[in-house]
Coordinates of C-alpha atoms and ligand atoms in Angstrom, one line a residue:
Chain K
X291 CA 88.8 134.9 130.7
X292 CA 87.2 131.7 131.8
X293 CA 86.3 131.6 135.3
X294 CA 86.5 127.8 135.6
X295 CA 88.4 125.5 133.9
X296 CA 86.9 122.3 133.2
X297 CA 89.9 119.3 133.3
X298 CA 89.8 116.3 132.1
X299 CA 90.9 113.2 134.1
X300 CA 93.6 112.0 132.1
X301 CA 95.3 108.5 134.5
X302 CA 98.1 106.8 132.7
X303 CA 98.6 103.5 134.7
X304 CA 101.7 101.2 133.3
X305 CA 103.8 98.9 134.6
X306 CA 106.9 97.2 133.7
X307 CA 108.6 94.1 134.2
X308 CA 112.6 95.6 133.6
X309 CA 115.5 93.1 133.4
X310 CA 117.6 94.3 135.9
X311 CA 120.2 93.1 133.7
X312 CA 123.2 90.3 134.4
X313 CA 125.3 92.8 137.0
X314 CA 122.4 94.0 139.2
X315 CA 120.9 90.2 138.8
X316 CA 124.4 89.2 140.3
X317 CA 124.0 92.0 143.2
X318 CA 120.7 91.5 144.3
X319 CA 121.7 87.4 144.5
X320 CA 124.8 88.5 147.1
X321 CA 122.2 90.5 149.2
X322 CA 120.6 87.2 149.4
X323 CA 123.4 85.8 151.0
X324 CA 124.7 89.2 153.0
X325 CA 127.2 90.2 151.1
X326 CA 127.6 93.3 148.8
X327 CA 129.2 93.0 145.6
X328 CA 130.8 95.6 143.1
X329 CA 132.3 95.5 139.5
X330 CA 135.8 96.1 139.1
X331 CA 136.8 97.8 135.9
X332 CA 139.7 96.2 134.1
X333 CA 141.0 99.5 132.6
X334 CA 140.6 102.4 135.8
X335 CA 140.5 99.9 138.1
X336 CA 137.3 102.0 139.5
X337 CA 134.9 99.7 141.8
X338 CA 131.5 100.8 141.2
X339 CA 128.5 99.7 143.2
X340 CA 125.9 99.2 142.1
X341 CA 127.2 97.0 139.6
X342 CA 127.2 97.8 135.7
X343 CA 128.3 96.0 132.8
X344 CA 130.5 98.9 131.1
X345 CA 132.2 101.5 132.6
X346 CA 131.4 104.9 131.0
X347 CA 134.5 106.4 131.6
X348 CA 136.8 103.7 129.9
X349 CA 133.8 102.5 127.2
X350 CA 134.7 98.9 128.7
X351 CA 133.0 95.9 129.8
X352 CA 133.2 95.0 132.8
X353 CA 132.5 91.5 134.5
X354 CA 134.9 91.0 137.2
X355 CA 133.1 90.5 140.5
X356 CA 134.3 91.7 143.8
X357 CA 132.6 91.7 147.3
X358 CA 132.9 95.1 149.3
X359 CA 133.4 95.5 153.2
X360 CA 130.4 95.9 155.1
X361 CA 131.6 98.4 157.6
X362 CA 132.8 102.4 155.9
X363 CA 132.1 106.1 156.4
X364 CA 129.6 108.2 156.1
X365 CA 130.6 110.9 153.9
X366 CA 127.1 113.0 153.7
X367 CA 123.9 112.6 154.4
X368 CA 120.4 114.4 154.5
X369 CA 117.8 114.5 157.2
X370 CA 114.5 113.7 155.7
X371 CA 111.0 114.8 157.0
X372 CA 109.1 113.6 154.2
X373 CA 108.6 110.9 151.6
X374 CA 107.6 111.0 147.9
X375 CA 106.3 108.0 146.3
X376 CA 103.6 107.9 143.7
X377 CA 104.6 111.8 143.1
X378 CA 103.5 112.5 146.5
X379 CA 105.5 113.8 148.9
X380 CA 103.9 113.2 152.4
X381 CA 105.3 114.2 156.1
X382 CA 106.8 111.7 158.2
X383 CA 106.0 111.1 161.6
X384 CA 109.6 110.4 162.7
X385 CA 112.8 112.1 160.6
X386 CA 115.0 109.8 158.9
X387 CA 118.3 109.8 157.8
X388 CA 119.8 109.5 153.9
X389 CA 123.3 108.9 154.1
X390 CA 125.6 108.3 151.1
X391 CA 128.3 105.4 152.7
X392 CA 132.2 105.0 151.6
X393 CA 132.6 101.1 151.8
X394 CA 136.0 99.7 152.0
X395 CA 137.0 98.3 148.4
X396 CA 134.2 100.4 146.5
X397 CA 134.9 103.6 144.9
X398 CA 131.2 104.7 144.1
X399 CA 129.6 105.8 147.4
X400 CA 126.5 103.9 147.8
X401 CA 123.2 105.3 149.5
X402 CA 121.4 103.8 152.5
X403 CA 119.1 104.6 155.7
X404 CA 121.2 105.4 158.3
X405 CA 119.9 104.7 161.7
X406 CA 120.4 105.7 165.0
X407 CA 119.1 106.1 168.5
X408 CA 118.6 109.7 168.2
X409 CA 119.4 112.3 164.3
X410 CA 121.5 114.6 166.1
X411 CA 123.6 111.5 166.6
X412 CA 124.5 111.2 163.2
X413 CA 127.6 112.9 161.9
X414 CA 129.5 112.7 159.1
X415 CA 132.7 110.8 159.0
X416 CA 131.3 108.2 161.6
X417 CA 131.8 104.8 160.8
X418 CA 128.5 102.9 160.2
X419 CA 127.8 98.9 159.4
X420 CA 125.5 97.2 157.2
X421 CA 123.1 96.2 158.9
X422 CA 120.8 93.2 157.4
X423 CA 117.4 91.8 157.5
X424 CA 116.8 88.3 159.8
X425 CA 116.1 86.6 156.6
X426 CA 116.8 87.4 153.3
X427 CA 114.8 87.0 150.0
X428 CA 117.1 88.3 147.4
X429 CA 115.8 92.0 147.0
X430 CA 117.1 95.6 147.8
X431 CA 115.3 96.0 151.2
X432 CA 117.4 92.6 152.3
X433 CA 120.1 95.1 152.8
X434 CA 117.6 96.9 155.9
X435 CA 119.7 99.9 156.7
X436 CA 123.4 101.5 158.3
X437 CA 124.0 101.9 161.7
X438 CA 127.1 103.2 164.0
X439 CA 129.5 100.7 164.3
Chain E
X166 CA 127.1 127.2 105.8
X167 CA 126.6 129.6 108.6
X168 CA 128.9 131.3 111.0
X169 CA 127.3 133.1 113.6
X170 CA 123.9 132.6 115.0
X171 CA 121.4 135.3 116.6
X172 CA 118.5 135.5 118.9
X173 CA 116.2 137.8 117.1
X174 CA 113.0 137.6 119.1
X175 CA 111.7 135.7 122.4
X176 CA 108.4 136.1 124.4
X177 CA 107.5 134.3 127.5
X178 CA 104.2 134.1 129.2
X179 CA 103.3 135.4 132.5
X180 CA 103.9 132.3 134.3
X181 CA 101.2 131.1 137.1
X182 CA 100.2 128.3 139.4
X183 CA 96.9 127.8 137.6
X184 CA 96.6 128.6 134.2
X185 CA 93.0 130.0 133.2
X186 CA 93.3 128.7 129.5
X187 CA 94.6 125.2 128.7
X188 CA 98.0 124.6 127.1
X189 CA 97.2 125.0 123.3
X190 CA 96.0 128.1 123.6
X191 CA 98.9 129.7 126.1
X192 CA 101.5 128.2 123.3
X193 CA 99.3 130.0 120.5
X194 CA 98.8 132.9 121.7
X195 CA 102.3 134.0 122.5
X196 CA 103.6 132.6 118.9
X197 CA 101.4 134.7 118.0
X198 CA 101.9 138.0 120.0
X199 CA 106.0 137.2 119.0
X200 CA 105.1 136.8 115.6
X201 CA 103.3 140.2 115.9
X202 CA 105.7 142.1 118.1
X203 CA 108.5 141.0 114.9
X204 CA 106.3 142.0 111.9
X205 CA 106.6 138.1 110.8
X206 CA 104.0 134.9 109.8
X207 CA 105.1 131.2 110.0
X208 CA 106.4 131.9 106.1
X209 CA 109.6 133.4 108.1
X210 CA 110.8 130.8 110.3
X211 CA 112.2 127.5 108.6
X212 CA 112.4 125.0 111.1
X213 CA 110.4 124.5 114.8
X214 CA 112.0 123.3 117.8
X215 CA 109.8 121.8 120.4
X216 CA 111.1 121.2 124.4
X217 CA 108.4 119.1 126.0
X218 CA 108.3 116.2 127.6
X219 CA 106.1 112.9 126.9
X220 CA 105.4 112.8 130.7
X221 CA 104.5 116.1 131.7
X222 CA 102.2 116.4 128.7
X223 CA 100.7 113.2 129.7
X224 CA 101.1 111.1 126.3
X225 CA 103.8 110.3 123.9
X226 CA 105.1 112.1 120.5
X227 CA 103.4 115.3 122.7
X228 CA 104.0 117.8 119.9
X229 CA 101.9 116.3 117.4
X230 CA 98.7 118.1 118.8
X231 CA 100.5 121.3 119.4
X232 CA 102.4 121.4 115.9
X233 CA 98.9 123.5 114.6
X234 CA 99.7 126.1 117.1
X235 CA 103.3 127.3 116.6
X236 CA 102.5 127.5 112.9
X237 CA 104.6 124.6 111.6
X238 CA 101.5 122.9 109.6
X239 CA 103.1 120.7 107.1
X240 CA 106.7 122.5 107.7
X241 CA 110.1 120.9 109.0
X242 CA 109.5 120.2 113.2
X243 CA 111.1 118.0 115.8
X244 CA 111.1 117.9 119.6
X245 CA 113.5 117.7 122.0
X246 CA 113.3 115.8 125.4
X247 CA 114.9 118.1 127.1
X248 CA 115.0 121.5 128.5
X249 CA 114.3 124.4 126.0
X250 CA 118.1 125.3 125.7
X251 CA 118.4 122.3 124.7
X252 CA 115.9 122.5 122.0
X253 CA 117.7 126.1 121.1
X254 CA 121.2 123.8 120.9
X255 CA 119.0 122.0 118.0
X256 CA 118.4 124.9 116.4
X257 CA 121.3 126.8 116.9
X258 CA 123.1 123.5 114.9
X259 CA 120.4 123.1 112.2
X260 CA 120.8 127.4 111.1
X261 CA 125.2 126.6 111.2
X262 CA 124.4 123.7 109.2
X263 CA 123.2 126.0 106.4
X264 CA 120.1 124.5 105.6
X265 CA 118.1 126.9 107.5
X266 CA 118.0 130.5 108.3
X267 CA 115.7 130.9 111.0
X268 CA 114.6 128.7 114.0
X269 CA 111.4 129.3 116.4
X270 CA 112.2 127.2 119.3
X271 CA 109.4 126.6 122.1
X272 CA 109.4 125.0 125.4
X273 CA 106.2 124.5 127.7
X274 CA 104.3 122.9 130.4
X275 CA 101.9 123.0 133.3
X276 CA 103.7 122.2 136.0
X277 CA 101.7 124.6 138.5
X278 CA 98.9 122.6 137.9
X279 CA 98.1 119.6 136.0
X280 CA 100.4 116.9 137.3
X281 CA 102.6 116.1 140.2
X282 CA 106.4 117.2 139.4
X283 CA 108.1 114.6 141.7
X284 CA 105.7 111.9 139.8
X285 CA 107.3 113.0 136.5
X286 CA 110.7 113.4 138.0
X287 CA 110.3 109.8 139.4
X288 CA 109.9 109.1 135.9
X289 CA 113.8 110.1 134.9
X290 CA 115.4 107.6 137.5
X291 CA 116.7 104.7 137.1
X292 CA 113.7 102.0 136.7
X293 CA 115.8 99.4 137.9
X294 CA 118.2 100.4 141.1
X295 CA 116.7 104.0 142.5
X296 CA 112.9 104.1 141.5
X297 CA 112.6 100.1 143.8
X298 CA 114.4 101.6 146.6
X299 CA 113.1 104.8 147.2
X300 CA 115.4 106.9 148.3
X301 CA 117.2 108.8 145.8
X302 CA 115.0 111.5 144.1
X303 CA 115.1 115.0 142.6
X304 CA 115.0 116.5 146.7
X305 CA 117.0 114.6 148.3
X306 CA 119.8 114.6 145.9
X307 CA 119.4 118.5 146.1
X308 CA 119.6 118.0 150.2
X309 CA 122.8 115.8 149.7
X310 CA 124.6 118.3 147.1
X311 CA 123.8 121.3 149.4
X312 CA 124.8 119.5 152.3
X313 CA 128.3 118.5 151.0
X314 CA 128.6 122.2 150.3
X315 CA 127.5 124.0 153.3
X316 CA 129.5 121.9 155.2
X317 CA 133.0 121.9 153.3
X318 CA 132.5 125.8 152.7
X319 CA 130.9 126.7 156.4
X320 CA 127.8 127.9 154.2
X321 CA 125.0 128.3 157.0
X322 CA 121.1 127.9 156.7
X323 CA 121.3 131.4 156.9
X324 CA 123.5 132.2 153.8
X325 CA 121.2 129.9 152.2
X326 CA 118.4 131.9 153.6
X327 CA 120.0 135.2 152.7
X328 CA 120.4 133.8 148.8
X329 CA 116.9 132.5 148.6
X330 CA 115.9 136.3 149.4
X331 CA 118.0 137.8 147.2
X332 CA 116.4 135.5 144.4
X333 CA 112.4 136.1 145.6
X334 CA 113.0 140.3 145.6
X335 CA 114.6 139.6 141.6
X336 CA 111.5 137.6 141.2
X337 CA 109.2 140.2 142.9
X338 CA 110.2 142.7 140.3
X339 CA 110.4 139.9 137.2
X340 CA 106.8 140.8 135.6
X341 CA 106.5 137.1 134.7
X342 CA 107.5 135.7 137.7
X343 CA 104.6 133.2 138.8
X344 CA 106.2 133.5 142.7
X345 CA 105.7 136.8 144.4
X346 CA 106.5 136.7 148.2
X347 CA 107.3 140.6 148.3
X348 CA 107.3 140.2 152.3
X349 CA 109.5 137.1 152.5
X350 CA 112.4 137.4 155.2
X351 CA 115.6 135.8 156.3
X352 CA 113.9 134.4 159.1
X353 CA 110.6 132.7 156.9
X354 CA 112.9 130.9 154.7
X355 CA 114.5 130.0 158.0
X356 CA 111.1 128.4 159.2
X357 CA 109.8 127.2 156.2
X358 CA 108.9 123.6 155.9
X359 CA 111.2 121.1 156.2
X360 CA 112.2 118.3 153.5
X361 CA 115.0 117.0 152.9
X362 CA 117.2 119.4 155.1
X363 CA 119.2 121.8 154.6
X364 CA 116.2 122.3 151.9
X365 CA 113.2 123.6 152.9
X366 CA 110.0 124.2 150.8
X367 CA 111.3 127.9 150.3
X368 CA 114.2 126.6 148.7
X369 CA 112.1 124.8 145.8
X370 CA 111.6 126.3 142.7
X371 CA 108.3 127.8 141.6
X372 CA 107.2 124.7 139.3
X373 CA 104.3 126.6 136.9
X374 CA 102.3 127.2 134.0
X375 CA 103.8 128.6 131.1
X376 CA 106.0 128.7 127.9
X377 CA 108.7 130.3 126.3
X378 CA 109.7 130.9 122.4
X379 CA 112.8 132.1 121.0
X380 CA 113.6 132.7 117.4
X381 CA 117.0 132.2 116.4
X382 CA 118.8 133.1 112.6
X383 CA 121.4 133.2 110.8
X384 CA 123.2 136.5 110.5
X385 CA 122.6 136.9 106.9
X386 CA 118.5 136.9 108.1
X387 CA 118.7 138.4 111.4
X388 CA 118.5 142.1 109.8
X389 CA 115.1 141.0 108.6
X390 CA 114.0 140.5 112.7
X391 CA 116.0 143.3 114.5
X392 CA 118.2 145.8 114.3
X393 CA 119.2 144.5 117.9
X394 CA 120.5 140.7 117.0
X395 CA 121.8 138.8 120.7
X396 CA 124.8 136.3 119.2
X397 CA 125.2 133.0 120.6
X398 CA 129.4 133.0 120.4
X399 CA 129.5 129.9 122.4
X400 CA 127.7 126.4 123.3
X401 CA 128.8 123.7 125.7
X402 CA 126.8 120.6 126.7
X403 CA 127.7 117.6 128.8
X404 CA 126.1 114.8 130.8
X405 CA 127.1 112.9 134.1
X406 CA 126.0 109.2 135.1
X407 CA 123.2 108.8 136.7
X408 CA 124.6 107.2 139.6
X409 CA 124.7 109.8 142.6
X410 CA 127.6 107.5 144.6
X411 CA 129.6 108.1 141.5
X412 CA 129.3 111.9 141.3
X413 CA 131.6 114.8 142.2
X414 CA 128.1 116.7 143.3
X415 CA 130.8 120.0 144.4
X416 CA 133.2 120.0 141.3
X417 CA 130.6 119.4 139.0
X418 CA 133.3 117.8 136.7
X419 CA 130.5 117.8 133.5
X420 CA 129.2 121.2 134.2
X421 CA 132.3 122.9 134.4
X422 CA 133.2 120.9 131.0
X423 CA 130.4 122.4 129.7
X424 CA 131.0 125.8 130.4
X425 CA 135.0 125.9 129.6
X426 CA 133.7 124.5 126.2
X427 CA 131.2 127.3 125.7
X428 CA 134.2 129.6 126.8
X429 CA 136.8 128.4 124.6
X430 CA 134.2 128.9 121.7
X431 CA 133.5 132.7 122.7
X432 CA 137.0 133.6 123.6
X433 CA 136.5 134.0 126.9
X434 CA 139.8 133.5 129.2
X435 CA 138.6 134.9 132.7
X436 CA 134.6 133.9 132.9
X437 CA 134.8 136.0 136.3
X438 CA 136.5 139.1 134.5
X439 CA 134.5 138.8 131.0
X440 CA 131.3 137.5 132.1
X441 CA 128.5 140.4 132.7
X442 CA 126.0 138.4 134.8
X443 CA 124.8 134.6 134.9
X444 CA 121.3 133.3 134.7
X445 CA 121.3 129.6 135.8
X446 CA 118.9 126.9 135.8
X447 CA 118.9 126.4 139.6
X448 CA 115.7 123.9 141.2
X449 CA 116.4 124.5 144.5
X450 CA 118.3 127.6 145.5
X451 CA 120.8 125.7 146.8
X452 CA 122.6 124.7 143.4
X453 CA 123.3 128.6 142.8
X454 CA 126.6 128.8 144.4
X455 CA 127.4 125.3 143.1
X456 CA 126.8 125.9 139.9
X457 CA 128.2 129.2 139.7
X458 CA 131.6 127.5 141.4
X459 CA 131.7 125.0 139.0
X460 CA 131.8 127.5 135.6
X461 CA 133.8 129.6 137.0
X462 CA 132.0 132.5 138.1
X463 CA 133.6 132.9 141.8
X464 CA 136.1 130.9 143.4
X465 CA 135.3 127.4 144.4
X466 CA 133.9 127.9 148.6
X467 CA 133.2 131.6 148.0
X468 CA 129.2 131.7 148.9
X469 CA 129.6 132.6 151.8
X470 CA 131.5 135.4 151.0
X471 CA 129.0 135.9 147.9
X472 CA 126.1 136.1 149.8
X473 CA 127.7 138.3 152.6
X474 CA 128.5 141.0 150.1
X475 CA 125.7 140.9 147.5
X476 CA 128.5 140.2 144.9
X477 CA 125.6 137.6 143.0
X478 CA 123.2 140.7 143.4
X479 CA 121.9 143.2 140.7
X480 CA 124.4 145.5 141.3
X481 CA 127.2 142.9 142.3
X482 CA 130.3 141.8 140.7
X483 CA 128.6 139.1 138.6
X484 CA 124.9 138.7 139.0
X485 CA 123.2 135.4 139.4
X486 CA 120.0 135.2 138.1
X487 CA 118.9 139.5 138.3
X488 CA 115.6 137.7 137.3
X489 CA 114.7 135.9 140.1
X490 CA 115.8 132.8 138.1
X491 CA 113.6 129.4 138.6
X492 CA 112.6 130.4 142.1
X493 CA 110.5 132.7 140.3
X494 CA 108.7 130.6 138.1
X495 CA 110.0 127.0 136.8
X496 CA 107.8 125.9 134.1
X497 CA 109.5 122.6 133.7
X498 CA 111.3 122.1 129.6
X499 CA 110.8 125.9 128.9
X500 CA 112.9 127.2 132.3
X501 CA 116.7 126.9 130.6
X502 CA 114.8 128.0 127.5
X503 CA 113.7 131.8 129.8
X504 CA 117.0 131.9 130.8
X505 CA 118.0 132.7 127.0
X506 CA 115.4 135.0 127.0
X507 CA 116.0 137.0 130.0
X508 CA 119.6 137.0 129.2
X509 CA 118.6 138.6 125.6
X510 CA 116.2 141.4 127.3
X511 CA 119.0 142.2 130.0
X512 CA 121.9 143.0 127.3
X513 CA 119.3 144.7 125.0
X514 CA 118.8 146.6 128.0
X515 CA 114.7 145.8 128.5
X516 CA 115.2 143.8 131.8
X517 CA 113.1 147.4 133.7
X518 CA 114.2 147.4 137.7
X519 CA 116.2 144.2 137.2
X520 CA 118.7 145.7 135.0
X521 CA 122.3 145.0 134.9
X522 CA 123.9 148.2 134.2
X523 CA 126.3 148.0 131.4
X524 CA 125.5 144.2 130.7
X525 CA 127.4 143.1 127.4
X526 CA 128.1 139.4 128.1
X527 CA 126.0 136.8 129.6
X528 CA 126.3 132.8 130.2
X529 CA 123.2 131.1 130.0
X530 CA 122.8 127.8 131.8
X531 CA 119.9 125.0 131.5
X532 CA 120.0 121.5 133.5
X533 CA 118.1 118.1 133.5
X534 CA 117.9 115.0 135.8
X535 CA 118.7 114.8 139.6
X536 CA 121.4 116.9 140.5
X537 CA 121.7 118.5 137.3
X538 CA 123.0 115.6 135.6
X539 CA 122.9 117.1 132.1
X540 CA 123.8 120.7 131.4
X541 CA 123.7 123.1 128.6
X542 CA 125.6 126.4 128.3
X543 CA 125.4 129.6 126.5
X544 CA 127.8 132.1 126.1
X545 CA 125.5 135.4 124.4
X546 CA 126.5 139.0 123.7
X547 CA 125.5 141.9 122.4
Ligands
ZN659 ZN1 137.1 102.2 133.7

């Protein structure tokens, strides 16, 4: 049995320029201008949000646009004391919260930060608000995070 | 064409964190050793299933450097994307088809040591919505699912705990288990790091080094194998969104498709009655109860209860994973793939101090994606 094992460095660096595609283009323009929006689907009538061009359920398109209220329930949610990005998963200094939010006029529940003066705060069922950044560029982190209403 | 389908031979390594010989030589050896163990060469088997992944092995169309070692040299091979029970759902298709009698299926990687799991998870989301924002990933859709449960069912960290225990002591006596933690208590899983709570690093699969083959036939050419042929009565497979806000993460709508397909296919009419024991593809201990809930095995909010009186342990009701299951080792594309295989040793009664005692029917269960988006069943008997 080998003793020690030689490895090889073996980096794969790529990166992509994805279309986001017509229905998240349309999303990330209405966090731009503070508002969330949501596909209806012409068939189930199911809002989803994020928005999608077809719903999977009803093999549809669907195109019809409908903004969602800014102010739900938190149905469940996940105290986090770590991060992973770049396959890393690092300790935070501070625990966060992960919440997954009903909205009014949205069936899919969408997920957020929630934040709060204190985690033990945080319950499920509590009403939160969107809460959004000063100014807006027209990405995800426009919409900054949930907090109690 | 063929009717029924076998498993006439499977071998898995003795999975570890750190592999002392690179991943060619693990996956030849033990095609070898099975080959040896059956009386066979490569002449026997007529098609190779691979499960890998272009990620974890670090560059694309993987196989084509490890086609030498499973003995399919200028012979009919594929891969599969996928967990291994996926790969055996290939194979299991390609013998009923009746162009094939026999199948060696293989799944690998070295997730214990050569690359960063959550990178290659990372990998799997969508490129578009979840990987820019950051939040959604393999843990902390684990963390949500568990926490939906444990609060709608009054499932304490402790049950968890208890569960997580139950799993490590399977493991502890599992001789390829790559986790041993013979000493682990209620109370360390209790204190173990936090992550994404209610999961703590306890909770988390033991992601390893190793590989698993199975070799699956026909009926007609299972004689030539074993005079102890494991049938595969019945298969189910089904797939979810990828959306986590648009997911039942409890009823597990596609899983328990999945399984009531598999079922149907075996005869099965009372999975809690006529199932033996389960062994489920579970990355965080969390998803046992869930899992188990959703294809039928105990009634939907029973962990507590469960857990409380052993009913998921060896000697139980319905067993959940007598081999310690992915907590005990979870070499990412072959772990669905051991769950065949330790299914198969159990009912041909080789499973040592794990045994189920009079174990005739088993369901099998393999996952991919956050949250178990895709799953594949088994229904196997003896
Ligand atoms: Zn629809």
């Amino acid at each position: 049995m080998p003793g020690n094992v030689v490895r090889a460095r073996v980096p794969i660096t790529f990166s992509y320029k994805n279309r986001v595609g017509h229905a998240l283009e349309q999303y990330i323009n209405g966090l731009k201008e503070k508002k969330i929006l949501g596909v209806k689907c012409p068939a189930c009538k199911k809002v989803y949000v994020p928005p999608r061009t077809v719903c999977g359920k009803c093999h549809k398109p669907i195109d019809q646009m409908v903004e969602i209220g800014q102010e739900g329930v938190l149905k469940n949610f996940t105290t986090a004391h770590v991060t992973i990005a770049n396959g890393e998963i690092t300790d935070v200094q501070q625990p966060y919260i992960i919440g997954l939010i009903k909205l009014p006029g949205a069936s899919s529940l969408i997920s957020g930060i929630i934040k709060t003066s204190s985690v033990p705060e945080v319950k499920t069922g509590m009403k939160v608000k969107a809460v959004w950044k000063e100014t807006t560029q027209g990405d995800y982190n426009d919409l900054a995070y949930f907090e109690p209403a | 064409m063929n009717e029924r389908v076998a498993v006439v031979g499977y071998k898995q390594t003795k999975h570890t964190f750190d592999s002392p010989v690179a991943r060619e030589r693990m996956i030849y050896e033990l095609v070898k050793s099975l080959f040896k163990d059956l009386g066979i060469t490569r002449d026997d088997i007529d098609t190779f299933i691979f499960a890998s992944n272009d990620f974890t092995d670090g560059r694309t169309i993987s196989e084509v450097y490890t086609v030498p070692r499973i003995g399919s040299f200028m012979k009919d091979e594929t891969k599969v994307e996928a967990d291994g029970l996926n790969a055996a759902l290939y194979a299991y298709m390609r013998i009923l088809s009746g162009l094939y009698e026999t199948a060696l299926v293989i799944g690998f990687s070295m997730a214990g040591s050569e690359f960063r799991v959550p990178l290659t998870q990372a990998y799997t989301l969508d490129p578009v919505y979840e990987r820019p924002r950051g939040i959604i990933n393999f843990y902390s859709t684990a963390a949500l699912q568990a926490s939906a449960y444990m609060k709608k069912y009054k499932f304490t960290d402790e049950d968890l705990a208890r569960l997580t225990v139950k799993n490590l002591q399977n493991a502890n006596n599992n001789p390829y288990a790559a986790r041993k933690e013979p000493t682990i208590s209620v109370e360390d899983v209790l204190n173990s790091k936090p992550l994404y709570l209610p999961i703590r690093q306890a909770h988390v699969s033991a992601y390893a080094d190793g590989a698993c083959a199975v070799i699956l036939s026909s009926k007609k050419a299972a004689k030539k194998f074993t005079d102890t042929p494991v049938w595969i009565d019945g298969v189910g497979h089904s797939m979810d969104t990828y959306y986590i806000g648009d997911r039942d993460l409890l009823g597990m709508e596609h899983l328990s498709a999945a399984a009531k397909k598999a079922y149907k296919m075996a005869g099965i009419k009372n999975p809690k009655k006529e199932i033996d024991f389960a062994e489920l593809h579970t990355n965080f201990a969390s998803e046992e109860p869930v899992f188990a809930e959703a294809m039928g095995l105990f009634k939907p909010g029973s962990g507590k209860d469960v857990v409380k009186n052993g009913d998921s342990g060896i000697g139980g009701a319905l067993p959940v994973n007598p081999s310690g299951g992915p907590l005990g080792a979870n070499p990412i594309n072959a772990t669905g793939l051991i769950r065949l295989a330790e299914a198969s040793e159990q009912l041909r009664k080789e499973a040592g101090k794990n045994q189920v005692k009079g174990a005739k029917t088993a369901v099998v269960h393999a996952q991919d994606g956050p949250g178990a988006q895709l799953n594949t069943v088994f229904v196997v008997r003896r």
